[in-house]
Coordinates of C-alpha atoms in Angstrom, one line a residue:
M1 CA 0.0 0.0 0.0
A2 CA 1.4 3.4 -1.0
P3 CA 2.1 5.9 1.8
K4 CA -0.5 8.6 2.3
N5 CA 0.2 12.2 1.1
E6 CA -1.5 13.8 4.0
N7 CA -0.9 13.9 7.7
L8 CA -4.2 13.9 9.7
A9 CA -3.8 14.1 13.5
A10 CA -6.1 13.7 16.5
R11 CA -5.4 17.0 18.2
V12 CA -6.9 18.2 21.4
H13 CA -7.5 22.0 21.7
G14 CA -9.2 22.0 25.1
P15 CA -11.4 20.0 27.4
N16 CA -13.6 17.7 25.3
D17 CA -12.4 19.5 22.1
L18 CA -10.8 16.9 19.9
R19 CA -10.3 17.7 16.3
L20 CA -9.0 15.7 13.4
E21 CA -6.9 18.1 11.4
P22 CA -4.0 18.2 8.9
L23 CA -0.4 18.9 9.9
P24 CA 2.7 19.1 7.8
I25 CA 4.5 15.8 7.1
P26 CA 7.7 15.8 9.1
E27 CA 11.2 15.4 7.7
P28 CA 13.8 13.4 9.7
A29 CA 16.7 14.9 11.6
F30 CA 20.0 13.1 11.1
N31 CA 19.2 10.7 14.0
E32 CA 15.5 10.2 13.4
V33 CA 13.2 8.2 11.2
V34 CA 9.8 9.3 9.9
L35 CA 7.1 6.7 10.5
E36 CA 3.8 6.1 8.9
V37 CA 1.8 5.2 12.0
D38 CA -0.2 2.1 11.6
T39 CA -1.9 1.4 15.0
C40 CA -2.4 3.6 18.1
G41 CA -3.9 2.5 21.4
I42 CA -5.7 5.0 23.7
C43 CA -4.2 5.4 27.2
G44 CA -5.5 7.0 30.4
T45 CA -3.1 10.0 30.0
D46 CA -4.8 10.7 26.6
I47 CA -8.1 10.7 28.4
H48 CA -6.8 13.0 31.1
F49 CA -5.7 15.5 28.5
L50 CA -9.0 15.4 26.7
K51 CA -11.3 15.4 29.7
D52 CA -9.4 17.3 32.3
G53 CA -6.9 19.4 30.3
G54 CA -4.0 17.4 31.6
F55 CA -2.7 15.6 34.7
G56 CA -0.5 16.7 37.5
A57 CA 1.9 19.4 36.4
E58 CA 1.2 18.5 32.7
R59 CA -1.4 20.9 31.6
L60 CA -2.7 21.7 28.2
I61 CA -1.1 25.0 27.2
R62 CA -1.4 24.6 23.5
P63 CA -3.1 22.2 21.1
I64 CA -1.3 18.8 21.1
V65 CA -1.6 15.6 19.2
L66 CA -2.7 12.7 21.5
G67 CA -1.6 9.1 21.4
H68 CA 1.6 7.3 22.3
E69 CA 0.9 3.5 22.2
S70 CA 1.9 3.1 18.6
S71 CA 3.5 1.0 15.9
G72 CA 4.4 2.1 12.4
I73 CA 6.4 1.7 9.2
V74 CA 9.6 3.5 8.5
R75 CA 9.2 5.8 5.5
K76 CA 12.2 8.1 5.7
V77 CA 15.6 7.6 7.4
G78 CA 18.0 10.2 8.8
S79 CA 21.5 10.5 7.5
S80 CA 23.2 8.8 10.5
V81 CA 20.7 6.0 11.0
T82 CA 22.1 2.5 10.1
H83 CA 20.0 0.0 12.0
L84 CA 16.7 0.7 10.3
K85 CA 15.6 1.0 6.7
V86 CA 12.5 2.1 4.8
G87 CA 9.8 -0.5 5.1
D88 CA 10.8 -1.8 8.5
R89 CA 7.9 -2.4 11.0
V90 CA 8.7 -0.9 14.4
A91 CA 7.3 -0.4 17.8
I92 CA 7.6 3.2 18.9
E93 CA 8.9 4.1 22.3
P94 CA 7.4 7.6 22.8
A95 CA 9.7 8.8 25.6
A96 CA 13.3 10.0 25.3
G97 CA 15.5 12.2 27.5
C98 CA 17.5 15.2 26.5
R99 CA 20.6 13.0 27.0
I100 CA 22.7 15.8 28.5
C101 CA 21.1 16.5 32.0
D102 CA 22.1 14.9 35.2
L103 CA 19.0 12.6 35.2
C104 CA 19.8 11.3 31.7
K105 CA 23.5 10.8 32.6
V106 CA 22.5 8.4 35.5
G107 CA 20.0 6.6 33.3
K108 CA 16.7 8.2 34.5
Y109 CA 15.6 9.5 31.1
N110 CA 12.0 8.6 31.9
V111 CA 11.8 11.6 34.3
C112 CA 14.1 14.0 32.3
M113 CA 12.6 17.5 32.7
N114 CA 13.6 18.4 29.1
G115 CA 12.8 15.1 27.4
R116 CA 10.6 14.3 24.4
H117 CA 7.8 12.5 26.2
S118 CA 4.7 12.0 24.0
P119 CA 2.2 13.5 24.7
T120 CA 3.1 16.1 27.2
Q121 CA 2.3 19.8 27.2
N122 CA 5.4 20.6 25.0
T123 CA 5.5 17.4 22.9
D124 CA 3.0 16.0 20.4
G125 CA 1.8 12.4 20.6
N126 CA 1.7 10.1 17.6
C127 CA -2.0 9.5 16.7
S128 CA -1.2 11.0 13.3
N129 CA -0.5 9.5 9.9
Y130 CA 3.2 10.5 10.2
F131 CA 5.5 11.0 13.2
A132 CA 9.2 11.7 13.4
Q133 CA 11.0 9.9 16.2
L134 CA 14.6 9.3 17.4
A135 CA 15.7 6.1 15.6
D136 CA 17.0 4.5 18.8
C137 CA 13.5 4.7 20.2
C138 CA 12.2 2.5 17.4
F139 CA 12.3 -1.2 17.8
K140 CA 12.1 -3.5 14.8
M141 CA 9.5 -6.2 15.2
P142 CA 9.9 -9.8 14.0
D143 CA 7.6 -10.8 11.1
H144 CA 5.2 -12.9 13.3
M145 CA 4.3 -9.9 15.5
T146 CA 1.3 -7.9 14.6
M147 CA 1.1 -4.1 14.5
E148 CA -1.4 -4.3 17.4
E149 CA 1.1 -6.2 19.5
G150 CA 3.7 -3.6 18.6
A151 CA 1.4 -0.8 19.9
L152 CA 0.8 -2.8 23.1
L153 CA 4.5 -2.8 23.9
E154 CA 4.2 0.7 25.3
P155 CA 1.9 -0.3 28.2
M156 CA 3.8 -3.6 28.4
A157 CA 6.9 -1.6 29.1
V158 CA 5.1 0.2 31.9
G159 CA 4.2 -3.2 33.5
V160 CA 7.8 -4.4 33.2
Y161 CA 9.2 -1.3 34.8
A162 CA 6.6 -1.4 37.6
G163 CA 7.5 -5.0 38.3
R164 CA 11.2 -4.2 38.3
Q165 CA 10.6 -1.3 40.7
V166 CA 9.3 -3.7 43.3
D167 CA 11.5 -6.7 42.3
V168 CA 8.7 -9.2 41.4
R169 CA 10.5 -12.5 41.3
L170 CA 9.9 -16.3 41.2
G171 CA 7.3 -17.3 43.8
S172 CA 6.1 -13.7 44.6
K173 CA 2.5 -13.2 45.8
V174 CA 1.3 -10.1 44.0
L175 CA -1.6 -7.9 44.6
I176 CA -2.8 -5.6 41.7
F177 CA -5.3 -2.9 42.5
G178 CA -7.3 -1.9 39.4
A179 CA -8.2 -4.1 36.4
G180 CA -7.9 -1.3 33.8
P181 CA -5.5 -1.7 30.9
I182 CA -2.4 -1.0 33.0
G183 CA -3.6 -3.2 35.9
L184 CA -4.1 -6.1 33.4
I185 CA -0.7 -5.4 31.8
C186 CA 0.9 -5.4 35.2
L187 CA -0.7 -8.8 35.8
I188 CA 0.8 -10.1 32.6
A189 CA 4.2 -8.7 33.5
A190 CA 4.1 -10.0 37.0
K191 CA 3.3 -13.5 35.9
A192 CA 6.1 -13.4 33.3
M193 CA 8.5 -12.2 36.0
G194 CA 7.7 -15.2 38.2
A195 CA 4.7 -14.3 40.3
T196 CA 2.9 -17.6 41.3
R197 CA -0.1 -16.2 43.1
T198 CA -1.9 -13.1 42.0
V199 CA -5.1 -11.3 42.9
I200 CA -6.6 -8.3 41.1
L201 CA -9.4 -6.0 42.5
D202 CA -11.8 -3.6 40.8
L203 CA -15.2 -2.1 41.3
E204 CA -18.3 -4.3 40.7
H205 CA -19.3 -2.4 37.6
A206 CA -15.9 -3.4 36.0
K207 CA -16.7 -7.1 36.1
H208 CA -16.0 -7.3 32.3
R209 CA -12.4 -6.4 33.0
L210 CA -12.1 -8.9 35.9
E211 CA -13.3 -11.5 33.4
V212 CA -10.3 -10.6 31.2
A213 CA -8.1 -11.0 34.2
K214 CA -9.4 -14.6 34.6
K215 CA -8.5 -15.3 30.9
L216 CA -5.0 -14.0 31.6
G217 CA -4.6 -16.5 34.4
V218 CA -5.0 -14.5 37.6
T219 CA -5.3 -16.7 40.7
G220 CA -8.3 -14.8 42.0
V221 CA -10.4 -11.7 41.4
I222 CA -12.3 -9.5 43.8
A223 CA -15.2 -7.3 42.7
I224 CA -15.4 -4.5 45.2
G225 CA -19.0 -3.9 46.5
K226 CA -20.3 -0.6 47.9
N227 CA -20.6 -2.2 51.4
D228 CA -17.1 -3.8 51.5
S229 CA -14.9 -2.3 54.2
E230 CA -11.1 -2.1 54.1
D231 CA -10.9 -5.0 56.5
D232 CA -13.2 -7.1 54.4
L233 CA -11.1 -6.5 51.3
V234 CA -7.8 -7.2 53.2
R235 CA -9.2 -10.5 54.4
K236 CA -10.3 -11.5 50.9
I237 CA -6.9 -10.7 49.5
K238 CA -5.1 -12.7 52.1
E239 CA -7.5 -15.7 51.5
I240 CA -6.6 -15.7 47.8
L241 CA -2.9 -15.2 48.2
G242 CA -2.6 -17.5 51.2
G243 CA -1.3 -14.7 53.3
P244 CA -0.2 -11.0 52.8
A245 CA 1.1 -9.8 49.5
D246 CA 4.9 -9.7 48.9
R247 CA 4.6 -7.1 46.2
V248 CA 1.8 -4.7 45.3
L249 CA 1.2 -2.8 42.0
E250 CA -1.4 -0.1 42.7
C251 CA -2.8 1.0 39.3
T252 CA -5.7 3.2 40.3
G253 CA -4.1 6.2 42.1
S254 CA -7.1 6.1 44.4
Q255 CA -6.9 6.6 48.2
P256 CA -8.8 3.4 48.9
G257 CA -6.4 1.5 46.6
M258 CA -3.3 2.9 48.4
R259 CA -4.7 2.3 51.9
I260 CA -5.7 -1.3 51.2
S261 CA -2.4 -1.9 49.5
I262 CA -0.5 -0.9 52.6
K263 CA -2.8 -3.0 54.9
S264 CA -2.5 -6.0 52.6
T265 CA 1.3 -6.0 52.3
R266 CA 3.6 -8.2 54.4
N267 CA 6.3 -6.7 56.7
A268 CA 9.2 -5.5 54.5
G269 CA 7.0 -5.9 51.4
R270 CA 7.1 -3.5 48.5
I271 CA 4.4 -1.3 46.8
C272 CA 4.7 0.5 43.5
L273 CA 2.3 3.3 42.9
V274 CA 1.6 3.2 39.1
G275 CA -1.8 4.8 38.6
L276 CA -2.5 8.6 38.4
G277 CA -5.6 9.3 40.5
N278 CA -6.3 11.5 43.5
K279 CA -4.0 14.5 43.9
D280 CA -3.9 14.3 47.7
V281 CA -4.5 11.2 49.9
Q282 CA -4.5 10.2 53.5
L283 CA -2.6 7.0 54.2
P284 CA -1.9 4.8 57.3
M285 CA 1.8 5.8 57.3
V286 CA 2.6 4.7 60.8
D287 CA 1.5 1.2 59.8
A288 CA 3.7 1.3 56.7
I289 CA 6.7 2.7 58.6
S290 CA 6.5 0.4 61.6
R291 CA 6.4 -2.6 59.3
E292 CA 9.1 -1.2 57.0
I293 CA 7.0 -1.3 53.9
E294 CA 8.8 0.1 50.9
I295 CA 6.7 2.4 48.8
T296 CA 8.0 3.5 45.4
T297 CA 6.6 5.0 42.2
A298 CA 6.8 4.4 38.4
M299 CA 6.6 6.9 35.7
R300 CA 6.7 5.6 32.1
Y301 CA 9.6 3.1 31.7
N302 CA 13.3 3.0 31.8
H303 CA 15.0 0.9 29.0
D304 CA 12.2 -1.7 29.3
Y305 CA 11.1 -1.9 25.7
P306 CA 13.7 -4.7 24.9
A307 CA 12.3 -6.9 27.7
A308 CA 8.7 -6.1 26.7
M309 CA 9.5 -6.9 23.1
E310 CA 11.1 -10.2 24.1
I311 CA 8.3 -11.5 26.3
V312 CA 5.7 -10.7 23.6
A313 CA 7.7 -11.8 20.6
S314 CA 8.8 -15.1 22.3
G315 CA 5.2 -16.1 23.0
L316 CA 5.8 -16.1 26.7
V317 CA 2.8 -13.9 27.2
D318 CA -0.3 -13.2 25.0
V319 CA -1.4 -9.6 25.1
K320 CA -4.1 -9.9 22.4
P321 CA -7.0 -10.5 24.9
L322 CA -6.5 -6.9 26.0
V323 CA -7.8 -5.5 22.8
S324 CA -11.6 -5.0 22.9
H325 CA -12.3 -2.4 20.2
H326 CA -11.0 -1.3 16.8
F327 CA -11.7 2.0 15.1
D328 CA -10.5 3.8 12.0
L329 CA -8.9 7.2 12.4
A330 CA -12.0 8.8 10.8
N331 CA -14.0 7.5 13.9
V332 CA -11.5 8.8 16.4
H333 CA -14.2 10.7 18.4
E334 CA -16.2 7.5 19.0
A335 CA -13.0 5.7 19.9
F336 CA -12.2 8.2 22.6
R337 CA -15.8 8.2 23.8
V338 CA -15.7 4.4 24.3
A339 CA -12.3 4.7 26.0
G340 CA -13.4 7.6 28.3
Q341 CA -16.5 5.7 29.5
G342 CA -14.5 2.6 30.3
E343 CA -16.7 0.4 28.0
G344 CA -13.8 -1.7 26.8
V345 CA -10.2 -2.5 27.8
K346 CA -7.7 -1.5 25.2
I347 CA -9.1 0.6 22.3
M348 CA -7.1 0.5 19.0
I349 CA -7.2 3.3 16.4
H350 CA -6.1 2.1 12.9
L351 CA -4.5 4.8 10.8
I352 CA -3.9 2.3 8.0
P353 CA -6.6 -0.3 7.2
R354 CA -6.4 -3.3 9.6
D355 CA -3.9 -6.0 8.8
T356 CA -2.3 -4.1 5.9
N357 CA 1.1 -4.5 7.5
N358 CA 0.5 -7.8 9.4
K359 CA 2.0 -11.0 8.1
T360 CA -0.7 -12.9 10.0
K361 CA -4.1 -11.3 10.8
F362 CA -4.7 -10.0 14.3
K363 CA -7.5 -12.1 15.8
N364 CA -9.3 -10.3 18.6

């Protein structure tokens, strides 16, 4: 299929003001490639920009292109790029540091203050027909991988990084709070990293997501009812895990999720706060301190794309059950409506007709 000669982009101008509009087709810098984007998943941060005008310190200060869970085809190559060529199918890591600040020099490019992190208030995302990216942030996919799986490497890398932050290992008992896309991805990553007992919680109205967790092999699920107390939920968690959790991945950012995570964790256990939710929370910190529970956070990923690629490409994990909806770019507004209302799990936008660049059709 010949490349398009236009560059339509899903661009947010303000709260609930999403427009599909043309932008110039980029040219690559010496260390970049220009990609024709094939598939783009919708993430919670995209929803925050569209509904709330941003998240945390990242506020909408100008119109930006949404999207960052993407795969594409190399269409142009910068003068110094040698490991990629025109026609290569790649997964796109949408985060890169400035490479000269103190954070980048110690390997923390994921929180570089001057990095190119898509989408943020100063950097466009890649839900557009064409996108220029640093070549070393593009990972060539093997022929048997689909473009949808390539797009799913972005949340997969988040799950891998979160698991590494708390050192999930063989035999770990892992609690995951929240069965949204990142919670389910964290479940997949935790199992791949050696977790043997897992439990995932979400609200009663999210039972469809808990059903996906069952398909992914979780040990047990808990649908949180309106009358469940913290103590009730802690008891249920311990019953499924056979005791307190060794490791916790809190993927909601909610106060109840954080509180129950602390109460459900063993002495000297570890919790990673992955989700973006409440700005301010009240936590049982005396309990956490007295039992020496280690609480850490995860923002994006840190050189985790290679591991994410390997566990998906090898067949160790199957991420395909996460995909619940498919939309063409022309129907981007409906795609964001479905994603914003939580009707599915992972919503995919196809900027090129489905399976055009798949050696085998994506079946889900």
